PDB file of C-alpha atoms in Angstrom:
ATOM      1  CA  UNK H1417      32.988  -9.408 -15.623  1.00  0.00           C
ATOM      2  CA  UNK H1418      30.064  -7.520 -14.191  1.00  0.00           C
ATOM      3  CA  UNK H1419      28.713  -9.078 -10.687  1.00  0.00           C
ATOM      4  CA  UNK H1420      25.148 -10.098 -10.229  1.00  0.00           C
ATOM      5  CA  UNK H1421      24.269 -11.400  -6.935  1.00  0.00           C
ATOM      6  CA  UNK H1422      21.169 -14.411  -6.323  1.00  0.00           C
ATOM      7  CA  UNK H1423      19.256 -15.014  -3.499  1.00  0.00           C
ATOM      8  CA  UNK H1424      19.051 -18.344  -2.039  1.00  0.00           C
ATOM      9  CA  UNK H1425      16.181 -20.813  -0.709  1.00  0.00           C
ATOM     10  CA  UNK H1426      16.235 -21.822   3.179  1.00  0.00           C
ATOM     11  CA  UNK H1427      16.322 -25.643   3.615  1.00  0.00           C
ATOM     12  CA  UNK H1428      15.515 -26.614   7.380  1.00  0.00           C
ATOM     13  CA  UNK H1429      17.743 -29.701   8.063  1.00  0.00           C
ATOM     14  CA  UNK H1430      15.945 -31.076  11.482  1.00  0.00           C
ATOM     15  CA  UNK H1431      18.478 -33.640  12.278  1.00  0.00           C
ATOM     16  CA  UNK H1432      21.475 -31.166  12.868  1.00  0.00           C
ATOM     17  CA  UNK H1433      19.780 -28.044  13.929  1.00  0.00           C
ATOM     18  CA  UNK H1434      20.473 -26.275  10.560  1.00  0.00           C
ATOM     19  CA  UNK H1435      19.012 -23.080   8.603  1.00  0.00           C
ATOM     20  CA  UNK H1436      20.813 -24.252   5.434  1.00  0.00           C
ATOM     21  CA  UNK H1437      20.876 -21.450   2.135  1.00  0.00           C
ATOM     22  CA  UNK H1438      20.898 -23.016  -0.736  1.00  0.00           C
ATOM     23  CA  UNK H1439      20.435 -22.677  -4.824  1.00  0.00           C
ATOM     24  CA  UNK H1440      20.161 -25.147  -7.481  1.00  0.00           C
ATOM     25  CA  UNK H1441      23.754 -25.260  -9.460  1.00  0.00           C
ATOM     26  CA  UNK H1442      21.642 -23.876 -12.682  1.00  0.00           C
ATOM     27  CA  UNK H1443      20.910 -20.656 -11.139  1.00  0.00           C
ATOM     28  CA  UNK H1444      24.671 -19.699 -11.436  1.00  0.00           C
ATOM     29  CA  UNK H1445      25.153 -21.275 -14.834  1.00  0.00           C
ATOM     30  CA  UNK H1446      22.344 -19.444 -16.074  1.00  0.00           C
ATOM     31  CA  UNK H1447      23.451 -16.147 -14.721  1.00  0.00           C
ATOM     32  CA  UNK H1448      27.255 -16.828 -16.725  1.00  0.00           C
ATOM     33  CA  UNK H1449      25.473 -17.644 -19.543  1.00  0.00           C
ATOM     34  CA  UNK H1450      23.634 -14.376 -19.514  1.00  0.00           C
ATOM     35  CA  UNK H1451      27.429 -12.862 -19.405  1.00  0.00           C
ATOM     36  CA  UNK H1452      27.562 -12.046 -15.635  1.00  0.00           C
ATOM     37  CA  UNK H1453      29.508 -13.623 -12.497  1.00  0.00           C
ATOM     38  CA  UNK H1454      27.054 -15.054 -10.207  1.00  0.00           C
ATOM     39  CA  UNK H1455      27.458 -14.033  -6.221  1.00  0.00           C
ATOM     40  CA  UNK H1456      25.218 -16.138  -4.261  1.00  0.00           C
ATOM     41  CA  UNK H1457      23.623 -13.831  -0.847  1.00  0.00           C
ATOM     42  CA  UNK H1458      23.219 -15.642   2.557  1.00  0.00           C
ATOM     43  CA  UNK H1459      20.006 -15.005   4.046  1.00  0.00           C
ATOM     44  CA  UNK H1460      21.296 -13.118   6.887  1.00  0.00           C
ATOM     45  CA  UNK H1461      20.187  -9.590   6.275  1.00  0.00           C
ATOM     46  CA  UNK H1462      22.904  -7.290   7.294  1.00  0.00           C
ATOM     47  CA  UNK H1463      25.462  -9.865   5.503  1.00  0.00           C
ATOM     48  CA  UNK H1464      23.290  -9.318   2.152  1.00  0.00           C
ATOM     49  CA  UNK H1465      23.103  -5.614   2.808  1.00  0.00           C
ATOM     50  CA  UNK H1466      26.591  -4.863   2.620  1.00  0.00           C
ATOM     51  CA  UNK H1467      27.252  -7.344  -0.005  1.00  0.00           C
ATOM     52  CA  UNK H1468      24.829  -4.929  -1.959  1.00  0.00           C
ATOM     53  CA  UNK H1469      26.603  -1.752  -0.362  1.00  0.00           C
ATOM     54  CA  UNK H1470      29.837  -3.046  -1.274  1.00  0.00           C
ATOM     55  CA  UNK H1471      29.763  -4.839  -4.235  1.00  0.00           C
ATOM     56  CA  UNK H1472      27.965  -2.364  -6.175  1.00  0.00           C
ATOM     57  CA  UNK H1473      26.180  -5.112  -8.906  1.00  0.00           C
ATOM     58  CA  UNK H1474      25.292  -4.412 -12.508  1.00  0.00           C
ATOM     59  CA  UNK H1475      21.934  -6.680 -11.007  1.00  0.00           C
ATOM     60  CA  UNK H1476      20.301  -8.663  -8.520  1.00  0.00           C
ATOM     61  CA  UNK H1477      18.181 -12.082  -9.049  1.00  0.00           C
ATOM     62  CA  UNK H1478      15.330 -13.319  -6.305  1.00  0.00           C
ATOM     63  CA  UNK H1479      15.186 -16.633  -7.198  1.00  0.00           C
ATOM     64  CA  UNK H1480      12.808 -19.442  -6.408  1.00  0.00           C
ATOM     65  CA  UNK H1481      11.856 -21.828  -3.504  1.00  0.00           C
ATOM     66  CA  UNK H1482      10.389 -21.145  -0.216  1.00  0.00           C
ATOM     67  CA  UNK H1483       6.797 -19.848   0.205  1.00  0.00           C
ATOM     68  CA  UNK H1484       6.011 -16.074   1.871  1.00  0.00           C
ATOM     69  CA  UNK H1485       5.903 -16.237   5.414  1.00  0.00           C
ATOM     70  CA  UNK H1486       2.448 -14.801   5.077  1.00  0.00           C
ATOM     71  CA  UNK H1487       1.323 -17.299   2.913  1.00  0.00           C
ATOM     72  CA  UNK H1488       2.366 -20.741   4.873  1.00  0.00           C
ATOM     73  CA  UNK H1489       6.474 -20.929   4.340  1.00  0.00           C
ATOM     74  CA  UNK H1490       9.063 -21.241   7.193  1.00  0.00           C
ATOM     75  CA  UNK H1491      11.557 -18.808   6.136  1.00  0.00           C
ATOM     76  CA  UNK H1492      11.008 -15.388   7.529  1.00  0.00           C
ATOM     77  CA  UNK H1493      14.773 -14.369   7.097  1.00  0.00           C
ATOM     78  CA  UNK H1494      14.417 -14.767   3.523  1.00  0.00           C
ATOM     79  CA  UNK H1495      11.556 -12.653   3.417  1.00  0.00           C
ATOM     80  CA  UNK H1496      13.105  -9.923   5.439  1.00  0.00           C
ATOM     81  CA  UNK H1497      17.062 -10.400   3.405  1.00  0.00           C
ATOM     82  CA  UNK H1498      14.748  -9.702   0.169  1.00  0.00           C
ATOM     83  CA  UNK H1499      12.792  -7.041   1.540  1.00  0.00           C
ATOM     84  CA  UNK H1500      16.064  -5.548   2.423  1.00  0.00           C
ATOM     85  CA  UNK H1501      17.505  -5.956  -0.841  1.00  0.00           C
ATOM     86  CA  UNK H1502      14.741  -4.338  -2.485  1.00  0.00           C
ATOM     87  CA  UNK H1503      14.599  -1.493  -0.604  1.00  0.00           C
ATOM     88  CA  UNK H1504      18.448  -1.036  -1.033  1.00  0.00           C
ATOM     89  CA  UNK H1505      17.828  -1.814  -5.101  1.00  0.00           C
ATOM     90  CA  UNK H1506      15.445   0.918  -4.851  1.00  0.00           C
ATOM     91  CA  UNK H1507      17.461   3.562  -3.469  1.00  0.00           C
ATOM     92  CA  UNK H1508      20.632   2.371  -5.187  1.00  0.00           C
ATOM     93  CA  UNK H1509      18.803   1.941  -8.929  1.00  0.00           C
ATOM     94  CA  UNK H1510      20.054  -1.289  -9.132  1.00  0.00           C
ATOM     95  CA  UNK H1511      18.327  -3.622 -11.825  1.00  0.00           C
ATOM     96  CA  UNK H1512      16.150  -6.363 -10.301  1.00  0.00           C
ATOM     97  CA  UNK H1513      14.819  -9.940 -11.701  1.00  0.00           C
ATOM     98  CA  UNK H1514      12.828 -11.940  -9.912  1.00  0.00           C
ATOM     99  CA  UNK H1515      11.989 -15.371 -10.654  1.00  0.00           C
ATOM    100  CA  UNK H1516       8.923 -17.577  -9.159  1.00  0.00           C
ATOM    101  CA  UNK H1517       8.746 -16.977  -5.576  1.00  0.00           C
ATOM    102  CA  UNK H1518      11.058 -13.688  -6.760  1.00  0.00           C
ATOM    103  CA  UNK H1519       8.749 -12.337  -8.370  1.00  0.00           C
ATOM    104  CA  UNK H1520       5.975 -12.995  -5.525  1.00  0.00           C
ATOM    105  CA  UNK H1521       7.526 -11.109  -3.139  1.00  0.00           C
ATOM    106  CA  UNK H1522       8.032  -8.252  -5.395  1.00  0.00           C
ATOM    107  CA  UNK H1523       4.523  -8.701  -5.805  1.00  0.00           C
ATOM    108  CA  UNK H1524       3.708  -9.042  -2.302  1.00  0.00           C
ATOM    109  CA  UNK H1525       6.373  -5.558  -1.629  1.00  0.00           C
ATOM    110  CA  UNK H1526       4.075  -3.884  -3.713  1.00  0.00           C
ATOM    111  CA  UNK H1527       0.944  -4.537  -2.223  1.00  0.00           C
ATOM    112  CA  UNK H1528      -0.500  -6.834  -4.501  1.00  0.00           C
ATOM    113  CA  UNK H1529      -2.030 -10.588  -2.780  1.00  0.00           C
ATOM    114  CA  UNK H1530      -1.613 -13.814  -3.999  1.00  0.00           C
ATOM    115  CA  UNK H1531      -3.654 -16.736  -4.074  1.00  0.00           C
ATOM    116  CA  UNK H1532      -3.911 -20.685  -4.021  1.00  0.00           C
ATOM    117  CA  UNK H1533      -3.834 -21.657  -7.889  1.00  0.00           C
ATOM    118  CA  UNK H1534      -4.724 -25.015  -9.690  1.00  0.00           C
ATOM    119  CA  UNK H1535      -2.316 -26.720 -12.397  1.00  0.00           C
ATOM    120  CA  UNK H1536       0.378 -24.562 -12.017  1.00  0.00           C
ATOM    121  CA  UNK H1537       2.699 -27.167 -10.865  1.00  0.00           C
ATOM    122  CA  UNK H1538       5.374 -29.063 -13.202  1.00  0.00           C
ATOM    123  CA  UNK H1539       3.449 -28.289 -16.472  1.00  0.00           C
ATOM    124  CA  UNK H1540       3.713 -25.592 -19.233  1.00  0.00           C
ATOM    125  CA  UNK H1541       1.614 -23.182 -20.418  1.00  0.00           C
ATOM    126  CA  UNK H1542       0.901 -20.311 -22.904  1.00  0.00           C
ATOM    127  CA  UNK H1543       1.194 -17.090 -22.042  1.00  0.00           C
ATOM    128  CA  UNK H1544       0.056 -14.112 -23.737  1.00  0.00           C
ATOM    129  CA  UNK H1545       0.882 -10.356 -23.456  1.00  0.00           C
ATOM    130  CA  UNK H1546       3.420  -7.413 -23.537  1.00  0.00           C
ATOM    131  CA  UNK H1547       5.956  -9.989 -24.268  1.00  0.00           C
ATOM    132  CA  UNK H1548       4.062 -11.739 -26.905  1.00  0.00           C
ATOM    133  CA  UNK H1549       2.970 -15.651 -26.927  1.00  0.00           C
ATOM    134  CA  UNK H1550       5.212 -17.971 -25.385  1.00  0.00           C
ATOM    135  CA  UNK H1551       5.354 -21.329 -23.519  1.00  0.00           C
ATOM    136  CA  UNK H1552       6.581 -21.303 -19.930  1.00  0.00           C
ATOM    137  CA  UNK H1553       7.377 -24.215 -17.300  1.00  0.00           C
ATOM    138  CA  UNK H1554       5.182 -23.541 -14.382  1.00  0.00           C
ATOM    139  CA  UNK H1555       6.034 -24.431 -11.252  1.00  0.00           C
ATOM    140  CA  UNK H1556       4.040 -22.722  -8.470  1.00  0.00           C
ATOM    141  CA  UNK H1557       0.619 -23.178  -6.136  1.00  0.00           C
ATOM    142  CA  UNK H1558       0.311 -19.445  -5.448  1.00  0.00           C
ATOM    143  CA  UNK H1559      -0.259 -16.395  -7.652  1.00  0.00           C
ATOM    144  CA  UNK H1560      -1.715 -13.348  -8.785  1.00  0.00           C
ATOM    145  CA  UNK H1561      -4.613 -12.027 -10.790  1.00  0.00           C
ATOM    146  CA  UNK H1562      -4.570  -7.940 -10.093  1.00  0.00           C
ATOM    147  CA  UNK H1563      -1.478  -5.305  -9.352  1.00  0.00           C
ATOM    148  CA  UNK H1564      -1.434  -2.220  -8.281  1.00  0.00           C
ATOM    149  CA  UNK H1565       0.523   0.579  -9.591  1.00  0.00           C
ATOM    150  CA  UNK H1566       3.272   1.239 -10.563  1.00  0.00           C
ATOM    151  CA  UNK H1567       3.626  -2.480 -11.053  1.00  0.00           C
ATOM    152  CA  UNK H1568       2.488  -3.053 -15.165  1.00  0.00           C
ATOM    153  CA  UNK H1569       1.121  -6.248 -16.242  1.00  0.00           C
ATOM    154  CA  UNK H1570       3.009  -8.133 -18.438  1.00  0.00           C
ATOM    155  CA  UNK H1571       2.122 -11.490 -19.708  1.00  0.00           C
ATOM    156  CA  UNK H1572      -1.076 -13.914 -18.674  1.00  0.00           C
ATOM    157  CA  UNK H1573      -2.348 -17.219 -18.875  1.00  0.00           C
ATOM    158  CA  UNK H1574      -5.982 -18.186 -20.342  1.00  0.00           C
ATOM    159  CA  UNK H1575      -6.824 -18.234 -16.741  1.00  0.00           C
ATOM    160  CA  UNK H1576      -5.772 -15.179 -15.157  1.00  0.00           C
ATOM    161  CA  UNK H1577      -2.746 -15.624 -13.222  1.00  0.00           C
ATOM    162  CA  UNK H1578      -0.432 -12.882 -14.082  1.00  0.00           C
ATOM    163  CA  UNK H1579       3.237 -14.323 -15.011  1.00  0.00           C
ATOM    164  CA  UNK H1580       5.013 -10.943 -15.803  1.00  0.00           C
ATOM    165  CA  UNK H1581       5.237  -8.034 -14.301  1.00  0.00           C
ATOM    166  CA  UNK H1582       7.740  -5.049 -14.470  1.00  0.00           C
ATOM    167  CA  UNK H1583       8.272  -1.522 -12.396  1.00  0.00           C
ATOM    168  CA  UNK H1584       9.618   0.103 -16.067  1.00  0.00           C
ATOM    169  CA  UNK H1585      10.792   3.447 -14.368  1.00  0.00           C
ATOM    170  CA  UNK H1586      13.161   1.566 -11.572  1.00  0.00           C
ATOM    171  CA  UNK H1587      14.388  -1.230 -13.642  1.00  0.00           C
ATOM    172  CA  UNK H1588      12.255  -4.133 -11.343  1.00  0.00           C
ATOM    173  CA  UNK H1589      11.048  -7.385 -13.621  1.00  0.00           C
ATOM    174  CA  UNK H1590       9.418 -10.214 -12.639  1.00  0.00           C
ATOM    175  CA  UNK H1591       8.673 -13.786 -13.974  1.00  0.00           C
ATOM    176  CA  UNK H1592       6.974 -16.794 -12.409  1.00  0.00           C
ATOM    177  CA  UNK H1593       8.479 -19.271 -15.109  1.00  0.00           C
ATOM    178  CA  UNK H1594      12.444 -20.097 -13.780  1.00  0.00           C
ATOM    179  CA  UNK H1595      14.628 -19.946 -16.830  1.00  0.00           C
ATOM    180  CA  UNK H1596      16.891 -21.543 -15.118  1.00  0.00           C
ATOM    181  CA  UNK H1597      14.900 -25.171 -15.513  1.00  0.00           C
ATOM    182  CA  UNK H1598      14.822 -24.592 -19.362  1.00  0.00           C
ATOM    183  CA  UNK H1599      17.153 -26.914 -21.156  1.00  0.00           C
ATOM    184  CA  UNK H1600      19.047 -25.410 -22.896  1.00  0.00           C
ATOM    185  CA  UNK H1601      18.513 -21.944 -21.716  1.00  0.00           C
ATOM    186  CA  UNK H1602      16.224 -19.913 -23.948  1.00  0.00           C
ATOM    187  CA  UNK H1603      17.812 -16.779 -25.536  1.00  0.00           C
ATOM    188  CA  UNK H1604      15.033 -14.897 -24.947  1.00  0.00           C
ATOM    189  CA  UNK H1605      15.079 -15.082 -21.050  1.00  0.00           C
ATOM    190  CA  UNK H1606      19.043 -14.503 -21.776  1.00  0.00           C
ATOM    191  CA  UNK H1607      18.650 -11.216 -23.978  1.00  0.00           C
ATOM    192  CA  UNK H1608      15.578 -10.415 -21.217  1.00  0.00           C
ATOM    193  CA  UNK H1609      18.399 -10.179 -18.621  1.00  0.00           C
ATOM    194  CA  UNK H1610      20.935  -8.632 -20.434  1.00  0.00           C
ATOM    195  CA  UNK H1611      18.637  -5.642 -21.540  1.00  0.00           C
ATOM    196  CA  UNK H1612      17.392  -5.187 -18.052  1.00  0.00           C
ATOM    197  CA  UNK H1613      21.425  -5.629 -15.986  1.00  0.00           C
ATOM    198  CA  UNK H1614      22.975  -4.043 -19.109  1.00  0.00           C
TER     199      UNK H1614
END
């Protein structure tokens, strides 16, 4: 079975002095559902770089949780382990998904800024686009409206905020919705995966 490695959000736990990585248990399920076996990556960044080096995976997911450092969150190892991972995806050709805050900070890797939304959070809403009308769970306060090249819009709400973007030519994709919260999964985010990890 082909590997596909997830990140993983940072939870601060004050009372014993812990950085604690962590992933809700349907991440993996959705990733064995989609056919692959699911390698969770600490966010320390040489640990994730080798892991990437070593393990050579058919894909990589940057999943959910934790805002950009740049845009009030408290994980800036995160944001460095994915900017890490990206370059190495890059370089390497290896397929790329990135859900929520995954896709935010292939947003924000690109250049493009984000920006405080309203009624974004626990709701769903159409979408409209490349990938044709659907209805997504939305769970974010931050998001973006423009991209710059070679980022290609693919999917938007009534209001603006962009919830799909892909890089076609390197094999990058981006969502905000998490198909992982979707019960039971949709196919379509499972054949989306499959066509882009192979």
């Amino acid at each position: 079975m082909k590997i596909v490695l997830y990140t993983q959000r940072v939870e601060i736990v004050a009372g014993y002095e812990e950085r604690r990585d962590c992933a809700d248990q349907n991440i993996p399920r959705f990733i064995k559902a989609c056919g692959y076996l699911p390698v969770p990556v600490p966010n320390v960044r040489s640990i994730a770089g080798q892991m990437v080096r070593q393990m050579q995976p058919a894909g990589i997911i940057l999943t959910g949780g934790n805002s950009l450092l740049k845009y009030g969150g408290d994980a800036p190892e995160r944001d460095e382990t994915e900017k890490a991972i990206l370059d190495l995806a890059l370089e390497r050709r290896i397929p790329v998904y990135g859900f929520c805050r995954g896709m935010q900070i292939i947003l924000d890797y690109f250049g493009c800024t984000l920006q405080q939304v309203q009624g974004h959070v626990a709701v769903r809403h159409g979408i409209d686009g490349i990938l044709g009308a659907l209805e997504v769970n939305s769970f974010h306060n931050q998001a973006c409206k423009e991209v710059n090249p070679p980022l290609e819009v693919l999917a938007q709400t009534e209001d603006g905020v962009i919830e799909a973007v892909c890089y076609r030519e390197k094999h990058i994709l981006g969502t905000m919705w998490h198909p992982e919260r979707e019960e039971p999964f949709c196919d379509s985010d499972i054949q989306r995966i499959q066509k882009l990890f192979g």
